[in-house]
Short mmCIF file of C-alpha atoms in Angstrom, two decimals:
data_model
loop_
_atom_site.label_atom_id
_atom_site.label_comp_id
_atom_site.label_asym_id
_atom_site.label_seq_id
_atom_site.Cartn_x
_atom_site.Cartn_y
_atom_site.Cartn_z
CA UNK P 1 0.00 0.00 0.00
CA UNK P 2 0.86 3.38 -0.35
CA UNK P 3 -1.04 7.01 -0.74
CA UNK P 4 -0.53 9.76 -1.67
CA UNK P 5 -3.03 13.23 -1.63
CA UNK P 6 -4.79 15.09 -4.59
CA UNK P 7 -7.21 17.40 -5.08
CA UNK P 8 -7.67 16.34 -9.05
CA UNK P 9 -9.95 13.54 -10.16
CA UNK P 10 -8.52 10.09 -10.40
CA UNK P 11 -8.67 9.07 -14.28
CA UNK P 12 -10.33 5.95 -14.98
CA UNK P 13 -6.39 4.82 -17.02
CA UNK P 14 -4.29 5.82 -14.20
CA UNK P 15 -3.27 2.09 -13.01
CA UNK P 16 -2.31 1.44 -16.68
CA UNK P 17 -0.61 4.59 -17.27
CA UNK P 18 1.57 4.03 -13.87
CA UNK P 19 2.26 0.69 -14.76
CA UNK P 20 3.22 1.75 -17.83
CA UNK P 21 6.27 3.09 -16.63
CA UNK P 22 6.98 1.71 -13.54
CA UNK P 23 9.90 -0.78 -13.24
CA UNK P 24 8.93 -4.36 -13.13
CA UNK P 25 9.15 -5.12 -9.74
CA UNK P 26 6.74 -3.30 -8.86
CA UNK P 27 3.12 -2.98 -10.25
CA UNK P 28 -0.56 -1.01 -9.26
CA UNK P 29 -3.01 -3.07 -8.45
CA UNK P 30 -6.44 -0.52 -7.91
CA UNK P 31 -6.63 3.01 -6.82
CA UNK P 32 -9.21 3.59 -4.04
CA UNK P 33 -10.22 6.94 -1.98
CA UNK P 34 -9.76 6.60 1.82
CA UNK P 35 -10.29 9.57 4.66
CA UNK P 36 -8.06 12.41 4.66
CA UNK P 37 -5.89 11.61 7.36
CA UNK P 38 -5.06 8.09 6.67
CA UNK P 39 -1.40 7.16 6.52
CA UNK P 40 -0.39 4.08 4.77
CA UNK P 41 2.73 3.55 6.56
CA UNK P 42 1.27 4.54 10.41
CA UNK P 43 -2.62 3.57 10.04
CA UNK P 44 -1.69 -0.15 9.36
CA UNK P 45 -2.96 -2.67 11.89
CA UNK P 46 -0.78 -5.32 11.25
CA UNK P 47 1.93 -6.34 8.35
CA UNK P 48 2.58 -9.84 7.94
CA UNK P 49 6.00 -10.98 6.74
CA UNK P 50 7.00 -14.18 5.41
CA UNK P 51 10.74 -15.73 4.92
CA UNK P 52 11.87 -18.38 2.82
CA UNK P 53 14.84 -20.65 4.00
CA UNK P 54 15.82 -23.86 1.46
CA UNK P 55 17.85 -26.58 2.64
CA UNK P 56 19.49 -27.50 -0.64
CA UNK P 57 20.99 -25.61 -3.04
CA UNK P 58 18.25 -24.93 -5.61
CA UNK P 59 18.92 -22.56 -8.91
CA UNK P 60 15.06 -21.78 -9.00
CA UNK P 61 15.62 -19.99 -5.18
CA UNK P 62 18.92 -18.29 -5.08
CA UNK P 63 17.57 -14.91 -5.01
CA UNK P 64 14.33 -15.86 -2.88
CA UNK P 65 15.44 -18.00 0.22
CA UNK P 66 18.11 -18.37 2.33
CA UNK P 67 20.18 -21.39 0.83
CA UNK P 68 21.21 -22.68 4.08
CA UNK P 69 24.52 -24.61 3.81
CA UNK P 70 23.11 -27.18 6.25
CA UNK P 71 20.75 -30.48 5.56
CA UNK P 72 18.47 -30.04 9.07
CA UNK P 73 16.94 -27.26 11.03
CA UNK P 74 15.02 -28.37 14.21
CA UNK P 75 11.50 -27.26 13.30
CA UNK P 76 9.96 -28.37 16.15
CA UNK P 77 12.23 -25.99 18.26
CA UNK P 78 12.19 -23.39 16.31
CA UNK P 79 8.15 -23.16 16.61
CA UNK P 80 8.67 -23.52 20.51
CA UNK P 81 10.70 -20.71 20.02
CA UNK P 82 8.06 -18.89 18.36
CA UNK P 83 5.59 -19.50 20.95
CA UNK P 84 8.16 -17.22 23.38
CA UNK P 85 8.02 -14.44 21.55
CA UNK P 86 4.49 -13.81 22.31
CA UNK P 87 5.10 -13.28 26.07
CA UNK P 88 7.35 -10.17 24.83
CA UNK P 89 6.65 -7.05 23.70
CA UNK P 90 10.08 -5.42 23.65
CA UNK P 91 12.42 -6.36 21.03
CA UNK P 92 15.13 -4.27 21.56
CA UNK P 93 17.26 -7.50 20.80
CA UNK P 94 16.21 -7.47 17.48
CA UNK P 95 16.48 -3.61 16.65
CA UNK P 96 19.03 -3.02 14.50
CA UNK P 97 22.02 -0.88 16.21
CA UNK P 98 21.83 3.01 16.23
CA UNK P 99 18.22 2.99 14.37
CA UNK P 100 16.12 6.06 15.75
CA UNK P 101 13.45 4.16 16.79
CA UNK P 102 10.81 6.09 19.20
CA UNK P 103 9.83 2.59 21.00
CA UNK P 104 11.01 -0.93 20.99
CA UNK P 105 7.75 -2.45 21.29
CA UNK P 106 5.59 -4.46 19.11
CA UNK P 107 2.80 -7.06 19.46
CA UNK P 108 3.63 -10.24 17.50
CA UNK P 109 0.12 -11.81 16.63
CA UNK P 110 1.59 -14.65 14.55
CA UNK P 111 5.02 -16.47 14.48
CA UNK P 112 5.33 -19.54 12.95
CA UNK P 113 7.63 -22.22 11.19
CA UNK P 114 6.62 -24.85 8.00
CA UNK P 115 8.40 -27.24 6.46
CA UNK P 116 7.56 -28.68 3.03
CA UNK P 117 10.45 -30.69 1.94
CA UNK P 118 13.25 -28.96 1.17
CA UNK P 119 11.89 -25.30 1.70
CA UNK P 120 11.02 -23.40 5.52
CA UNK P 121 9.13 -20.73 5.68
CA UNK P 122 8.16 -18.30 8.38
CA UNK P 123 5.30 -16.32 8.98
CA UNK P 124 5.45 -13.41 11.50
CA UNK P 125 2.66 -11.19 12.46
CA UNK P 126 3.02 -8.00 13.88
CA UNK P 127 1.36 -4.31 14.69
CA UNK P 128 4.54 -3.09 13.79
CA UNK P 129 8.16 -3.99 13.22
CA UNK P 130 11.58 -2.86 14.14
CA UNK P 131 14.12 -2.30 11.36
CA UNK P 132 15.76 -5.55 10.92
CA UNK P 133 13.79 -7.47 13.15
CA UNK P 134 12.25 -10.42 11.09
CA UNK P 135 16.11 -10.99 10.03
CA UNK P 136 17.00 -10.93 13.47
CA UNK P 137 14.66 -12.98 14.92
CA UNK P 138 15.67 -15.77 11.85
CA UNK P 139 19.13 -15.42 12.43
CA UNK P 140 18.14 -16.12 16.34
CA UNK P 141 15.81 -19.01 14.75
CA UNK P 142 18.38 -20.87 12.76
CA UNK P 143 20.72 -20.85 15.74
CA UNK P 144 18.12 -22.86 17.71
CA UNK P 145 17.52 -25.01 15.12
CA UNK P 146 21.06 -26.16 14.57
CA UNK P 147 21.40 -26.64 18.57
CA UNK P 148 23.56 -23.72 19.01
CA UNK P 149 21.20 -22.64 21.19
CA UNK P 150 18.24 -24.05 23.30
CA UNK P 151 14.74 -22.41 22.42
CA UNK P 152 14.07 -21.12 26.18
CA UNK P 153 17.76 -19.13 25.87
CA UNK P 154 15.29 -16.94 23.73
CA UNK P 155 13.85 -15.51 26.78
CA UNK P 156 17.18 -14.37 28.24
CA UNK P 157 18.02 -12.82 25.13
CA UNK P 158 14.66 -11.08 24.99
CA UNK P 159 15.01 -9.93 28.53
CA UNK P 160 18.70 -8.60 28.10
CA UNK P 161 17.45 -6.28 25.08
CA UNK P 162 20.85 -6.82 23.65
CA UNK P 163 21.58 -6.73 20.46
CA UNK P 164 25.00 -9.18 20.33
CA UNK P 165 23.06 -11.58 22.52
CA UNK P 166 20.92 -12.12 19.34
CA UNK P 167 21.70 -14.39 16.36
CA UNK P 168 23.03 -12.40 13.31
CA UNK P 169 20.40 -11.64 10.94
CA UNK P 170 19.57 -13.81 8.26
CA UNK P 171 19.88 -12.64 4.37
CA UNK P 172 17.72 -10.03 3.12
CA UNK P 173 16.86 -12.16 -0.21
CA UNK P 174 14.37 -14.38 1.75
CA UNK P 175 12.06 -11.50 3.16
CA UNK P 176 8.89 -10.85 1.87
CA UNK P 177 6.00 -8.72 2.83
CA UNK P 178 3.17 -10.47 2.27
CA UNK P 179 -0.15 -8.53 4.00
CA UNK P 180 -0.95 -5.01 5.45
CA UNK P 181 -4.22 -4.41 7.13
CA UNK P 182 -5.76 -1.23 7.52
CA UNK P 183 -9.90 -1.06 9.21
CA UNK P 184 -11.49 -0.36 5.92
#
């Protein structure tokens, strides 16, 4: 989503006409009026983020998942993990370093790990998000489900709000926002 303010009239073309020259990454769906004040970065509800993680080296995924070196990833932990992050609601652990952020907090609605085959995927859920947080918390993921860490050793790195405590974050190729909700 995104907006933008106008006093003109909306031509009935205009999603062809932008699409016309927009790059091919990215592409207008529909145009729609909403109230005056609405902004379509601070108005949204939730945003809902997915990331992809493959467990072989596959040519169709190199610039869409994580191709993680290693054969086996402890789901199982990795969703008990998941379940932690619910108790929380600030993720200063997961903040990138130096960002400006006003508050730390967030309210995670969704976290959760599938496996089919060869490919994970994550879905998070949030109000909002820090700056490099889904990374972060993937990073911290993957190190739990290798056994380089134990999935309750989230909490003490949730409660330290430190940022080196944290797993490093994972590779910006796999993240994907999938959903923004707004109440109309």
């Amino acid at each position: 989503f995104a907006h933008f303010d106008t006093e003109q009239l909306i031509e009935e073309n205009l999603v062809y006409r932008l699409n016309a020259f927009l790059p091919q990454d990215i592409v207008v769906k529909r145009i729609f009026e909403v109230k005056a004040d609405l902004h379509a970065r601070f108005d949204a509800l939730y945003r809902t983020y997915e990331y992809y993680i493959s467990l072989e080296r596959n040519p169709f995924s190199t610039d869409f998942a994580w191709q993680f070196r290693k054969s086996y990833l402890n789901v199982d932990a990795m969703n008990e993990a998941c379940k932690i992050l619910f108790e929380y609601e600030d993720f200063s652990s997961f903040a990138k370093v130096g960002a400006d952020n006003k508050t730390n907090f967030c309210k995670i609605y969704k976290a959760e790990w599938e496996q089919n085959g060869t490919e994970l995927k994550l879905t998070i859920s949030a109000d909002r998000f820090l700056r490099n947080m889904v990374r972060a918390i993937v990073g911290t993921m993957v190190e739990i489900g290798v056994g380089k860490i134990k999935s309750n050793d989230l909490r003490s790195i949730i409660e330290n709000k430190n940022r080196n405590l944290a797993g490093s974050s994972a590779p910006a190729h796999g993240l994907f926002l999938v959903d923004v909700g707004y109440d109309f």
